[in-house]
Structure formats: structure tokens, C-alpha cells
Coordinates of N, CA and C in Angstrom, one line a residue:
M17 N 211.1 41.4 122.0 CA 211.7 42.3 122.3 C 210.9 43.5 122.3
P18 N 211.0 44.3 123.2 CA 210.4 45.5 123.3 C 210.9 46.6 122.0
D19 N 209.8 47.4 121.7 CA 210.5 48.5 120.6 C 210.9 50.0 121.3
F20 N 211.8 50.0 121.5 CA 212.5 50.6 122.9 C 212.0 52.4 122.1
E21 N 211.7 52.6 121.0 CA 211.0 53.9 120.5 C 209.8 54.1 121.1
K22 N 209.0 53.0 121.4 CA 207.9 53.0 122.3 C 207.9 52.5 123.6
L23 N 208.8 52.6 124.1 CA 209.0 52.1 125.8 C 208.2 53.0 126.7
S24 N 207.2 52.4 127.0 CA 206.7 53.5 127.9 C 206.5 52.9 129.5
T25 N 207.3 51.6 129.8 CA 207.8 51.5 131.0 C 208.9 50.4 131.2
F26 N 209.7 50.4 132.2 CA 210.5 49.5 132.4 C 210.7 49.4 134.1
R27 N 210.4 47.8 134.0 CA 210.3 47.3 135.6 C 209.1 48.3 136.2
E28 N 209.3 48.9 137.4 CA 208.5 49.8 138.2 C 208.3 51.4 137.7
Y29 N 208.9 51.3 136.7 CA 209.4 52.8 136.2 C 208.6 53.2 135.4
S30 N 207.9 54.3 134.7 CA 207.4 54.9 133.9 C 208.5 55.7 133.1
I31 N 208.3 55.5 131.8 CA 209.3 56.4 131.1 C 208.7 57.6 130.7
I32 N 209.3 58.7 131.2 CA 209.1 60.1 130.7 C 209.4 60.5 129.6
Q33 N 210.8 60.7 129.1 CA 211.4 60.7 127.6 C 212.5 60.1 127.7
Q34 N 212.8 59.8 126.3 CA 214.0 59.1 126.0 C 215.3 60.3 125.9
L35 N 216.2 60.9 126.6 CA 217.0 61.6 126.6 C 218.1 61.4 125.4
R36 N 218.3 62.8 124.6 CA 219.1 62.8 123.1 C 220.3 63.1 123.8
V37 N 221.2 62.3 124.4 CA 222.2 62.4 124.8 C 223.5 61.7 123.8
S38 N 224.5 61.8 123.9 CA 225.7 60.9 123.3 C 226.3 60.1 124.4
A39 N 225.6 58.9 124.3 CA 226.3 57.9 125.5 C 226.5 56.7 124.6
G40 N 227.6 56.3 124.2 CA 228.1 55.4 123.3 C 227.5 54.1 123.4
Q41 N 227.2 53.6 124.6 CA 227.1 52.4 124.9 C 225.8 52.0 125.5
S42 N 225.0 53.2 125.5 CA 223.6 52.8 126.4 C 222.5 54.1 125.9
D43 N 221.2 53.7 126.1 CA 220.5 54.5 125.9 C 219.8 55.2 127.1
I44 N 219.7 56.5 127.0 CA 219.4 57.1 128.2 C 218.0 57.7 128.5
F45 N 217.2 57.3 129.9 CA 215.6 57.6 130.0 C 215.6 58.3 131.2
A46 N 214.8 59.7 130.9 CA 214.2 60.1 132.2 C 213.1 59.0 132.7
V47 N 212.9 58.7 133.7 CA 211.8 58.1 134.4 C 211.6 58.5 136.0
R48 N 210.1 57.9 136.0 CA 209.6 57.9 137.3 C 208.8 56.6 137.9
K49 N 209.2 56.5 139.4 CA 208.6 55.1 139.8 C 207.2 55.2 139.7
S50 N 206.7 54.0 139.0 CA 204.9 53.9 138.7 C 204.3 54.3 139.9
E51 N 204.6 53.6 141.2 CA 203.7 53.9 142.4 C 203.8 55.0 143.3
D52 N 204.9 56.0 142.5 CA 205.1 57.2 143.1 C 203.6 58.2 143.2
G53 N 203.0 57.9 142.2 CA 201.8 58.8 142.0 C 202.0 60.2 141.7
G54 N 201.7 61.0 142.6 CA 202.1 62.5 142.5 C 203.6 63.0 142.7
D55 N 204.2 62.1 142.9 CA 205.8 62.2 143.6 C 206.4 62.7 142.5
A56 N 207.4 63.7 142.2 CA 207.9 64.2 141.0 C 209.2 64.0 141.3
Q57 N 209.6 63.1 141.9 CA 211.1 62.9 141.7 C 211.5 61.9 140.6
S58 N 212.4 62.2 139.8 CA 212.9 61.3 138.5 C 214.3 60.8 138.9
Y59 N 214.3 59.9 137.9 CA 215.2 59.0 138.0 C 215.8 58.9 136.5
L60 N 217.1 58.3 136.3 CA 217.9 58.0 135.0 C 217.9 56.8 135.0
L61 N 217.4 56.1 133.9 CA 217.8 54.7 133.2 C 218.6 54.7 132.2
K62 N 219.5 54.3 132.6 CA 221.0 54.0 131.8 C 220.6 52.4 130.9
L63 N 219.8 52.2 129.9 CA 219.7 50.9 129.5 C 221.1 50.7 128.2
Y64 N 221.6 49.7 128.6 CA 222.8 49.2 127.9 C 222.5 48.8 126.4
R65 N 223.2 49.1 125.4 CA 222.7 48.5 124.2 C 223.3 47.0 123.8
F66 N 222.5 46.3 123.0 CA 222.7 44.8 123.0 C 224.4 44.7 122.8
G67 N 225.2 43.6 123.6 CA 226.2 43.2 123.1 C 227.0 44.2 124.2
S68 N 226.8 45.0 124.9 CA 227.5 45.7 126.0 C 227.1 45.4 127.1
A69 N 228.3 45.0 127.7 CA 228.1 44.3 129.0 C 228.9 45.4 130.1
M70 N 228.4 45.2 131.3 CA 228.7 46.4 132.5 C 229.5 45.1 133.6
N71 N 230.2 45.9 134.1 CA 231.0 45.3 135.3 C 230.2 45.3 136.3
E72 N 229.4 44.4 136.6 CA 228.8 44.1 137.6 C 229.5 44.3 139.4
E73 N 230.7 43.9 138.9 CA 231.1 43.9 140.3 C 231.7 45.4 140.7
L74 N 232.4 46.1 139.5 CA 232.4 47.4 139.8 C 231.3 48.4 140.4
L75 N 230.1 47.8 139.5 CA 229.0 48.8 139.7 C 228.7 48.5 141.1
G76 N 228.7 47.6 142.0 CA 228.6 46.7 143.2 C 229.4 47.7 144.0
Q77 N 230.4 47.9 143.5 CA 231.2 49.0 144.5 C 230.8 50.6 144.4
I78 N 230.2 50.9 143.2 CA 229.6 52.4 143.1 C 228.5 52.4 143.8
L79 N 227.9 51.4 143.9 CA 226.7 51.6 144.9 C 227.0 51.8 146.3
S80 N 227.8 50.5 146.4 CA 228.2 50.7 148.0 C 228.9 52.1 148.3
L81 N 229.7 52.6 147.5 CA 230.1 54.2 147.5 C 229.0 55.0 147.6
G82 N 228.4 54.7 146.7 CA 227.1 56.0 146.8 C 226.3 55.9 148.0
E83 N 226.0 54.9 148.7 CA 225.1 54.5 150.1 C 226.3 55.3 151.1
K84 N 227.2 55.5 151.1 CA 228.2 55.6 152.1 C 228.8 57.3 151.9
H85 N 228.6 57.9 150.9 CA 229.0 59.3 150.3 C 228.0 59.8 149.5
P86 N 226.8 59.9 149.9 CA 225.5 60.3 148.7 C 225.9 62.1 148.5
E87 N 226.6 62.7 149.3 CA 227.0 64.2 149.0 C 227.9 64.5 147.9
N88 N 228.4 63.5 147.4 CA 229.7 63.3 146.5 C 229.6 62.8 145.2
L89 N 228.7 61.7 145.3 CA 228.2 61.3 143.8 C 227.0 60.9 143.8
I90 N 227.0 60.9 142.2 CA 225.5 60.4 141.7 C 225.0 59.3 142.1
R91 N 224.1 59.3 143.1 CA 223.6 58.1 143.4 C 222.9 57.0 142.9
M92 N 223.5 56.1 142.9 CA 222.7 54.7 142.2 C 222.1 53.8 142.6
Y93 N 220.5 53.6 142.4 CA 219.6 53.1 142.9 C 219.7 51.7 142.6
D94 N 220.0 51.1 141.5 CA 219.5 50.0 141.2 C 220.6 49.6 139.8
C95 N 220.8 48.1 139.6 CA 221.4 48.1 138.5 C 221.7 46.3 138.2
G96 N 221.8 45.7 137.2 CA 221.7 44.4 137.0 C 221.4 44.1 135.3
F97 N 221.3 42.8 135.2 CA 220.7 42.4 133.6 C 219.1 42.3 134.0
D98 N 218.3 42.7 133.0 CA 216.8 42.9 132.8 C 216.3 41.6 131.8
E99 N 216.2 40.8 132.3 CA 215.3 39.8 131.7 C 214.5 39.9 130.5
E100 N 213.5 41.0 130.6 CA 212.7 41.1 129.8 C 213.2 41.9 128.2
T101 N 213.9 43.1 128.6 CA 214.7 43.5 127.5 C 216.2 43.0 127.0
G102 N 216.3 42.2 127.9 CA 217.7 41.2 127.6 C 218.9 42.2 127.5
R103 N 218.8 43.4 128.2 CA 219.8 44.4 128.7 C 220.2 44.7 129.9
Y104 N 221.6 45.1 129.9 CA 221.8 45.3 131.4 C 221.2 46.8 131.5
F105 N 221.1 47.2 132.8 CA 220.6 48.5 133.5 C 221.2 49.4 134.6
E106 N 221.0 50.3 134.5 CA 221.4 51.4 135.9 C 220.2 51.9 136.1
I107 N 219.7 52.2 137.1 CA 218.6 53.2 137.5 C 219.6 54.4 138.3
Q108 N 219.9 55.6 138.3 CA 220.5 56.6 138.8 C 219.6 57.6 139.1
E109 N 220.4 58.7 140.4 CA 219.9 59.9 140.1 C 219.8 60.4 139.2
F110 N 218.7 61.5 138.9 CA 218.4 62.0 138.0 C 219.0 63.4 138.5
I111 N 219.9 64.0 137.3 CA 220.5 65.4 137.8 C 219.7 66.2 136.6
P112 N 219.1 67.4 137.0 CA 218.4 68.4 135.8 C 219.3 68.9 134.9
Y113 N 220.3 69.4 135.3 CA 221.1 70.0 134.3 C 222.0 68.7 133.3
G114 N 222.2 67.7 133.8 CA 222.7 66.8 132.8 C 224.1 66.6 133.4
S115 N 225.2 66.7 132.5 CA 226.3 66.4 132.6 C 226.9 67.7 133.4
L116 N 228.3 67.2 133.8 CA 229.2 68.0 134.5 C 229.2 69.1 134.0
N117 N 229.7 69.2 132.6 CA 229.9 70.5 131.9 C 228.5 71.2 131.8
R118 N 227.6 70.9 131.7 CA 226.6 71.8 132.0 C 226.0 72.4 133.2
I119 N 226.4 71.6 134.0 CA 226.4 72.4 135.5 C 227.2 73.5 135.9
I120 N 228.5 73.2 135.3 CA 229.5 74.1 135.2 C 229.0 75.7 134.7
A121 N 228.7 75.1 133.5 CA 228.0 76.5 132.6 C 226.8 76.9 133.2
V122 N 225.8 76.2 134.0 CA 225.2 77.0 134.7 C 225.2 77.5 135.8
M123 N 226.4 77.1 136.9 CA 226.7 77.7 138.2 C 228.0 78.9 137.3
T124 N 228.5 79.2 136.2 CA 229.0 80.1 136.2 C 228.5 81.1 135.3
D125 N 227.3 80.8 134.6 CA 226.0 82.0 134.2 C 225.7 82.9 135.3
S126 N 225.4 81.8 136.3 CA 224.5 82.7 137.7 C 225.3 83.4 138.6
N127 N 226.7 83.5 138.1 CA 227.5 84.1 139.2 C 227.8 85.7 138.8

């Protein structure tokens, strides 16, 4: 099992940093696709903790909805079970301001 404090890659993604957020059932990382080279696009890796299961049917529906309505939902690119880490995961669109509460605060401050 990998040491998650020293995790530098996950599948084809390079770990940028672990995000210190309160997520009860997962560890959250900012990641970048390894083959993107100079591409600055970041993604969010949600790595579920051991013993936490994900509802794969529900996540499949979320993936489908995100493809149909990308302007209204955080885009989810991939999800499932990772054999190497023994944990479920999600790869999502990275939102720079983080939570919805933070985005609202930034928008309110700029008005």
C-alpha cells in the first residue's frame, strides 16, 4: 500500500498537493495529468478512505449528467476502484475557490 503522505502519482496523474479540507470519507488532492506536460489544467482527486464505499450506480448517473449539462455541474471525469491503492476514487473538475461557500464569499467581496 502506498504511503499517502508521500503520494506523488495516482494512475496517470501527478499529485500537485494534498488539500487540507474537511472531507469525512475521503482525502482530497489537486492533480495534473502526467502527459499534459506544460498544460496548466488541474483536476481534483477524491480518494475514499479504507472501508468507505461509493455508490457506483449513482456516480455513473452523475458522470452522465455532467456530460449532458457541463455548465451546471462540477464535471466528473472518472471514478471507480483503484487496485493499486485499494481505494475508490473520483477525478473531478478542479474549482479554484474550492467550496460553494468560498465561491459565494469571493463573488460577494468583488461586488
